[in-house]
PDB file of C-alpha atoms in Angstrom:
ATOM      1  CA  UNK A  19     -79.443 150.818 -77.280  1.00 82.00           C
ATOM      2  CA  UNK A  20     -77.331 153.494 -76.754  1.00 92.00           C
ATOM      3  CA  UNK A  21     -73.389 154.513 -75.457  1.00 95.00           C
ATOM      4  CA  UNK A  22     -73.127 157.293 -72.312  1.00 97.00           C
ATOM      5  CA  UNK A  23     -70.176 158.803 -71.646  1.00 96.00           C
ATOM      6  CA  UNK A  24     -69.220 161.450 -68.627  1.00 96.00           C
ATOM      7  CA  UNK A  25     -67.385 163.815 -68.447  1.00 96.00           C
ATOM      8  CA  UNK A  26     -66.266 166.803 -66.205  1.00 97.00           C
ATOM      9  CA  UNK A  27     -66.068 166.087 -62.424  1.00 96.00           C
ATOM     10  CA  UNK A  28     -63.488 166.510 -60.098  1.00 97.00           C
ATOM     11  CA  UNK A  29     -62.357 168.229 -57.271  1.00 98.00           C
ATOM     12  CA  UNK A  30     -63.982 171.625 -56.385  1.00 98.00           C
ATOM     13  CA  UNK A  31     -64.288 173.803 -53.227  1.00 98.00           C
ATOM     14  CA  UNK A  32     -67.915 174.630 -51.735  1.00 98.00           C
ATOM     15  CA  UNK A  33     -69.364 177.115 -53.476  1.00 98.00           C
ATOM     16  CA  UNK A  34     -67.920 176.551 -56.871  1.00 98.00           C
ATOM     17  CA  UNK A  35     -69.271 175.113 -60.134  1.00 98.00           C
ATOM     18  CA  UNK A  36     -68.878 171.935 -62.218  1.00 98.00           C
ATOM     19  CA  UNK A  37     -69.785 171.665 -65.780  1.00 98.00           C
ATOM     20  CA  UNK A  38     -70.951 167.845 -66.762  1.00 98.00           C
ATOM     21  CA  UNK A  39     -71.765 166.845 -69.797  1.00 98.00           C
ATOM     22  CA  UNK A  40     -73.126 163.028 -71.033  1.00 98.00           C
ATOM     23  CA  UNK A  41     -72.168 162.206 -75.262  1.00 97.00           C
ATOM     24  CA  UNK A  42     -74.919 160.246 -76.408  1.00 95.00           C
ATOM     25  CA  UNK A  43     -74.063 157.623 -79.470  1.00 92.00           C
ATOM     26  CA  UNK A  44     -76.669 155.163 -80.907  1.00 90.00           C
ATOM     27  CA  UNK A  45     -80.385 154.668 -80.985  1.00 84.00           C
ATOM     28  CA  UNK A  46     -80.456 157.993 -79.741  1.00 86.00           C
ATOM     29  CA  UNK A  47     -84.065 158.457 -82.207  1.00 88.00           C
ATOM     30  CA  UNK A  48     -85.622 155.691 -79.181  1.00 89.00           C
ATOM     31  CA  UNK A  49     -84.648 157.787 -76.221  1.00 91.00           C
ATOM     32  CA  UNK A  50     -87.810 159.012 -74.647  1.00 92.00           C
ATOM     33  CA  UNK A  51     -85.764 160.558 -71.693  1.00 95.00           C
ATOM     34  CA  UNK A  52     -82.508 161.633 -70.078  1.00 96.00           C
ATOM     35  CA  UNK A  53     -81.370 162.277 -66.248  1.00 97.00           C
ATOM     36  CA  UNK A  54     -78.616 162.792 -64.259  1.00 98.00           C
ATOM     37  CA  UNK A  55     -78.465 160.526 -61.103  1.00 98.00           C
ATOM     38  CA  UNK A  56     -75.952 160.486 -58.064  1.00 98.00           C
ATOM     39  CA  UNK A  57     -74.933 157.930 -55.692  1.00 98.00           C
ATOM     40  CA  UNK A  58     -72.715 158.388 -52.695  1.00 96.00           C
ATOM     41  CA  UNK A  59     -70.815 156.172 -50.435  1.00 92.00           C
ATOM     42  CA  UNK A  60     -73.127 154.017 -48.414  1.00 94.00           C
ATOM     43  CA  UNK A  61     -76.169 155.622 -50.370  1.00 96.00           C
ATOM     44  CA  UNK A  62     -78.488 154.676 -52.804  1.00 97.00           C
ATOM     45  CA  UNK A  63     -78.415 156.182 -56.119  1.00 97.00           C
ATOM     46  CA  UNK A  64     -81.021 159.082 -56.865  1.00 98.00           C
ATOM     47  CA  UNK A  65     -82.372 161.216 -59.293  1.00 98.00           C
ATOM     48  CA  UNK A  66     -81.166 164.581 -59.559  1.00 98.00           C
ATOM     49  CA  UNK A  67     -82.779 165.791 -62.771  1.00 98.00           C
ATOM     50  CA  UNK A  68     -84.622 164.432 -65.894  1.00 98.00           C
ATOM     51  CA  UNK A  69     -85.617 166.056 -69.084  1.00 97.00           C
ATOM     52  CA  UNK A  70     -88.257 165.401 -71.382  1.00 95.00           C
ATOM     53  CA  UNK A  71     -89.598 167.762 -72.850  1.00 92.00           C
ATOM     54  CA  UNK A  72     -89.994 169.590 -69.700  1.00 96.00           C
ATOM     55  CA  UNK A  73     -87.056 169.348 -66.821  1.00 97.00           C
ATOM     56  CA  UNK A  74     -87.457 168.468 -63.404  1.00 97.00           C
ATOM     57  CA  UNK A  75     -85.009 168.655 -60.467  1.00 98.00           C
ATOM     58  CA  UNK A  76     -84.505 166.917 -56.724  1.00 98.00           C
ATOM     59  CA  UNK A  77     -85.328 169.255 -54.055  1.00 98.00           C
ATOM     60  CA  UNK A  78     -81.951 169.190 -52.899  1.00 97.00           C
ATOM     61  CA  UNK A  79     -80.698 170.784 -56.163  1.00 98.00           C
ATOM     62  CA  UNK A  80     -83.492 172.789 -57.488  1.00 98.00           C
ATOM     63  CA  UNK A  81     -82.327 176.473 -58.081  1.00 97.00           C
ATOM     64  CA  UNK A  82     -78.672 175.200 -58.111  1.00 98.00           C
ATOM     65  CA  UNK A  83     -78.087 172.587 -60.684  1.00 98.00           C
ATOM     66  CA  UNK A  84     -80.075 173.050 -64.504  1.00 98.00           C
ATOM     67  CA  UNK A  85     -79.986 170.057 -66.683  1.00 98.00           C
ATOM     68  CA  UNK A  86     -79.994 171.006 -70.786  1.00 97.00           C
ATOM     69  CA  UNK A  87     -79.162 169.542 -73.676  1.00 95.00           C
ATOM     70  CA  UNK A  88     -77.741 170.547 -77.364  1.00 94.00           C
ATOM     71  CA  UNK A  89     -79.248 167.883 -79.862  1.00 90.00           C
ATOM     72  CA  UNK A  90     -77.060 168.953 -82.498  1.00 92.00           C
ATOM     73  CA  UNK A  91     -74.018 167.174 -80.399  1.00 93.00           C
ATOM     74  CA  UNK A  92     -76.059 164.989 -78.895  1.00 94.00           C
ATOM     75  CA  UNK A  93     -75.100 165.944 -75.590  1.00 96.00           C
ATOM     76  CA  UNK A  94     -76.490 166.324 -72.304  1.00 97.00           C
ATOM     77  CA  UNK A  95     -75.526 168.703 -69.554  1.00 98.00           C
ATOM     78  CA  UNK A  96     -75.744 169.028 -66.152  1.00 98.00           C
ATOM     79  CA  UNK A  97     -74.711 172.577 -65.039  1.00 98.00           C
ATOM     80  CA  UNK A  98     -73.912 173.110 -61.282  1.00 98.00           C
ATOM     81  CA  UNK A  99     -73.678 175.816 -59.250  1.00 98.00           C
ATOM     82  CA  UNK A 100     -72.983 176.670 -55.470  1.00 98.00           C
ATOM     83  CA  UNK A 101     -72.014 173.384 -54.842  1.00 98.00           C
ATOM     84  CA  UNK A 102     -71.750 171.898 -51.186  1.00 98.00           C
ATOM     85  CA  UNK A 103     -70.651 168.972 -49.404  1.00 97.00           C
ATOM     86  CA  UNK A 104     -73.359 166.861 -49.845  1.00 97.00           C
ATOM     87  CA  UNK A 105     -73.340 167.487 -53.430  1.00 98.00           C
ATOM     88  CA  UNK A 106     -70.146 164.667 -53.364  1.00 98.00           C
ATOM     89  CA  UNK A 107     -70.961 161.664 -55.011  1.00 98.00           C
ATOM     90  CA  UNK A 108     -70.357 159.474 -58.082  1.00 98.00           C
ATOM     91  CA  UNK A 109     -72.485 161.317 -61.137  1.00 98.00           C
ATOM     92  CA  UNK A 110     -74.167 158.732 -63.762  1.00 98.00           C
ATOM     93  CA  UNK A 111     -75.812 159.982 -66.381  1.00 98.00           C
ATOM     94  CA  UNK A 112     -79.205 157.660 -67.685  1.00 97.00           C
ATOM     95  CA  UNK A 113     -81.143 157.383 -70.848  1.00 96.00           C
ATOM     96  CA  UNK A 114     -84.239 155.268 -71.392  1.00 94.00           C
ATOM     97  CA  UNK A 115     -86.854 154.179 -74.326  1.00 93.00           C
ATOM     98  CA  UNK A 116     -89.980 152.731 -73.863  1.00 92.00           C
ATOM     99  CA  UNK A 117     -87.848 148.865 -73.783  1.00 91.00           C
ATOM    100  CA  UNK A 118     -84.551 149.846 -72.080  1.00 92.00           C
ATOM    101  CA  UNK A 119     -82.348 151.781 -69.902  1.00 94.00           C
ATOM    102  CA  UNK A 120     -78.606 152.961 -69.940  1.00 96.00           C
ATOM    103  CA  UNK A 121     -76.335 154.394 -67.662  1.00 97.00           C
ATOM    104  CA  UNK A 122     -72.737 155.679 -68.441  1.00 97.00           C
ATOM    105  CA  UNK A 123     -69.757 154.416 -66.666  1.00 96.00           C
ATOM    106  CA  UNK A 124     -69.905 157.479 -64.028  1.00 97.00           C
ATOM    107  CA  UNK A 125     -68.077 160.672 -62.951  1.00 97.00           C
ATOM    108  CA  UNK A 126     -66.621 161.522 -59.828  1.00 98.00           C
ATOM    109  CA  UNK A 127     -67.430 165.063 -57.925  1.00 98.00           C
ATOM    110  CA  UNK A 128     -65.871 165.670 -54.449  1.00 98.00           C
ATOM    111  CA  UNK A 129     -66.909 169.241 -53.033  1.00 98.00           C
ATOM    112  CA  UNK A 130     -63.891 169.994 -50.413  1.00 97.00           C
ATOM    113  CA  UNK A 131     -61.753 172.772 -49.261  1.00 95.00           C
TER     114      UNK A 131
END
């Protein structure tokens, strides 16, 4: 399997940006694919974006948020912009194989003035 780490929330005001990023450690040659999911109080948790080899998004966060990642530091990012209220949540980021799935231990993002 692998290790996920977060790292990069905290507290911004609506309309600003947050930078996450997820460190990857392991079997990262089994990963078939990464995502970013959120979950907020009283919520279930959903996907905000995924990449393959192609990226996809939630509507909700679609010309907002862009997911990317830098294989040399095995690293996955979630880049957000414009951020609102709603965009508050705990932030987990996932990676799967064709056998398993692993989620980091979650980072908080509060969107407040």
């Amino acid at each position: 399997q692998v290790q996920l780490v977060e790292s990069g929330g905290g507290l911004v005001q609506p309309g600003g940006s947050l930078r996450l990023s997820c460190a990857v450690s392991g079997s990262i040659f089994s990963i078939n694919a990464m995502g970013w999911y959120r979950q907020a109080p009283g919520k279930e948790r959903e996907l905000v974006a995924g990449i393959t080899s192609r990226t996809n998004y939630a509507d909700s966060v679609k010309g907002r948020f862009t997911i990317s990642r830098d294989n040399a530091k095995n690293t996955v990012y979630l880049q957000m912009n414009s951020l609102k209220p709603e965009d508050t949540a705990v932030y987990y980021c996932n990676a799967r194989s064709t056998y398993w799935s692993a989620w980091g231990q979650g980072t908080q993002v509060t969107v407040s003035s």
